[in-house]
mmCIF file of C-alpha atoms in Angstrom:
data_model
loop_
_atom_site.group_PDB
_atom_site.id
_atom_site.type_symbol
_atom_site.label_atom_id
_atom_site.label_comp_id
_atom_site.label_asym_id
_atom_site.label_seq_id
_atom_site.Cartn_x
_atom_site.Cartn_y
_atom_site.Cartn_z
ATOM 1 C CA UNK A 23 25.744 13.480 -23.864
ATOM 2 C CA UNK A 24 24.086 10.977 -26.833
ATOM 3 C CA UNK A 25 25.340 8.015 -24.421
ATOM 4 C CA UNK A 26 23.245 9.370 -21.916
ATOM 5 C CA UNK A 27 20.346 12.052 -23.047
ATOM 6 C CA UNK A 28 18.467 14.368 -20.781
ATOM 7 C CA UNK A 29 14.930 15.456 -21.143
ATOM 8 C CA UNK A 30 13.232 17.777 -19.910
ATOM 9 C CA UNK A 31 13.197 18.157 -15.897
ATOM 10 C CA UNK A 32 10.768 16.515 -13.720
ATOM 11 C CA UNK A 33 7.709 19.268 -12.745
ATOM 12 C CA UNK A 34 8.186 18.261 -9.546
ATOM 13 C CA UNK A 35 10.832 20.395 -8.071
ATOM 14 C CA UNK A 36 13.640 17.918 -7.795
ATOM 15 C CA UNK A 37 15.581 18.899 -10.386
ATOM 16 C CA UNK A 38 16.012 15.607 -11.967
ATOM 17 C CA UNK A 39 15.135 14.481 -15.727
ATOM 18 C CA UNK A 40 12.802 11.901 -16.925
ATOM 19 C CA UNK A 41 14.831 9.046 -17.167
ATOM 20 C CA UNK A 42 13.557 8.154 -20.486
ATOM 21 C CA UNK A 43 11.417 10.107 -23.439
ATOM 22 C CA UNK A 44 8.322 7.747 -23.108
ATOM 23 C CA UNK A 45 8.053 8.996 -19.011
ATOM 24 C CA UNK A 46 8.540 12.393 -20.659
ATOM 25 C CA UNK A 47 5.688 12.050 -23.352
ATOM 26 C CA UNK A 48 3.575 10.300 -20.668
ATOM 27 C CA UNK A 49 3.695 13.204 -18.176
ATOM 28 C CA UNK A 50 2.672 15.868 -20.870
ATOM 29 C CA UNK A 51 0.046 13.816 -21.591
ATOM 30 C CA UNK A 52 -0.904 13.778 -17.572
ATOM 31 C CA UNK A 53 -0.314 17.884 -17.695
ATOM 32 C CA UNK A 54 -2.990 18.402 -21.167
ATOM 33 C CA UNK A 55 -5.512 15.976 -19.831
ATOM 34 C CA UNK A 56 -5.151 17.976 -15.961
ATOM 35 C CA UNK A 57 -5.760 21.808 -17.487
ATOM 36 C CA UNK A 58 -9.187 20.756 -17.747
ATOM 37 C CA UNK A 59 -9.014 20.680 -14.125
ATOM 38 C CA UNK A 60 -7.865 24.190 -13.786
ATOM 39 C CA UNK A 61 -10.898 26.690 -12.343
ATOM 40 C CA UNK A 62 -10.011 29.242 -15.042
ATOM 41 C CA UNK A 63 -11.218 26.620 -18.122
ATOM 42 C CA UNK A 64 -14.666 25.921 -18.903
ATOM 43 C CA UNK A 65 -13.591 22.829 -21.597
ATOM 44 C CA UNK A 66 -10.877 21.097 -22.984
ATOM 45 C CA UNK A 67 -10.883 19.469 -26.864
ATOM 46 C CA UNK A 68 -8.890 16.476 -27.033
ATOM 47 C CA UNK A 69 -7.971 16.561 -31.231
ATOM 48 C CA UNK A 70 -6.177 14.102 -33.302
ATOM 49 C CA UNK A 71 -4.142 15.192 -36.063
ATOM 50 C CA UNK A 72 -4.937 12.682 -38.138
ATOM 51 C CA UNK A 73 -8.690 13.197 -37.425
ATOM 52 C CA UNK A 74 -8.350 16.252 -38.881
ATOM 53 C CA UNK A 75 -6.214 15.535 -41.759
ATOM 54 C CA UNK A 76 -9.163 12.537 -43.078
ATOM 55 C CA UNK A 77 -12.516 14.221 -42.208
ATOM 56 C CA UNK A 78 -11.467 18.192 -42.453
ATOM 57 C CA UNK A 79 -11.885 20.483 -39.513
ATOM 58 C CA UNK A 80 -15.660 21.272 -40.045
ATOM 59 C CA UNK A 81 -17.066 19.311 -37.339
ATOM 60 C CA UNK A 82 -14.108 20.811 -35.164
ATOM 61 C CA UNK A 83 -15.271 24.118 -36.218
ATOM 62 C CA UNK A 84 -18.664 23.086 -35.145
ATOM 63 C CA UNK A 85 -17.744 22.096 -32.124
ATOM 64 C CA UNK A 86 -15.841 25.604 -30.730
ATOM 65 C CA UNK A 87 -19.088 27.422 -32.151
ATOM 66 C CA UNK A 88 -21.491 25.010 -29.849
ATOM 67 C CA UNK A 89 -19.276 25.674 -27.001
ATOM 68 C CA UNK A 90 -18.646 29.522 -27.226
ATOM 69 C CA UNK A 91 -21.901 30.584 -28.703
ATOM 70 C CA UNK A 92 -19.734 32.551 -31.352
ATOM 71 C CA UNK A 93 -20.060 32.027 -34.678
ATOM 72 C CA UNK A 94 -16.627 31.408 -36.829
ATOM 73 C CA UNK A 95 -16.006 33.917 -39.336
ATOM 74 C CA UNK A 96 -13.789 31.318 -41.679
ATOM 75 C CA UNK A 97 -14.148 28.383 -44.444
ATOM 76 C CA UNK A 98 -13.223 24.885 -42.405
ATOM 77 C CA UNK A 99 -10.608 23.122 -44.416
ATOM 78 C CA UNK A 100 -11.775 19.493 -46.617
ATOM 79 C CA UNK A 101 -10.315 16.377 -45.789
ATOM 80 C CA UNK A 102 -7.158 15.513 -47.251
ATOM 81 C CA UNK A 103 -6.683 12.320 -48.828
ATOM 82 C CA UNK A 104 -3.166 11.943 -48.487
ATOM 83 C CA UNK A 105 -1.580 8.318 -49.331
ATOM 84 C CA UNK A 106 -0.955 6.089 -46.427
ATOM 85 C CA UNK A 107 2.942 6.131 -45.775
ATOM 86 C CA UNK A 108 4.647 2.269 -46.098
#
């Protein structure tokens, strides 16, 4: 009910929601930062957004190809000055 939301279910079997959408966010958070833990992943990139929006996804770009060895086969996008929001 809007008096009383639920969110998504606790990942730790009990059935129960986070009691609030901040423990929510807060526990994906935990879950991205842990798959770099998982045996199966060599590396994790953390990227912001707004990173990518201001300087363009070049140096992202650059990034992958340092850590792969590949090669990308596409044009990285220019910043985008976009107007702060008030």
């Amino acid at each position: 009910s809007g008096r009383r939301p639920q969110y998504e279910l606790m990942d730790d079997g009990s059935g129960r929601a986070y009691s609030s959408i901040i423990d929510l966010r807060a526990a994906k958070i935990r879950n991205v930062i842990d798959i770099a833990r998982w045996d199966w992943i060599s590396d994790v990139l953390i990227v912001q957004y707004e990173g990518m929006i201001n300087d363009g996804t070049g140096s992202l770009i650059n990034e992958i190809e340092r850590l792969t060895g590949f090669k990308a086969n596409c044009t990285p996008y220019q910043s985008q000055n976009r107007q702060t929001r008030k």
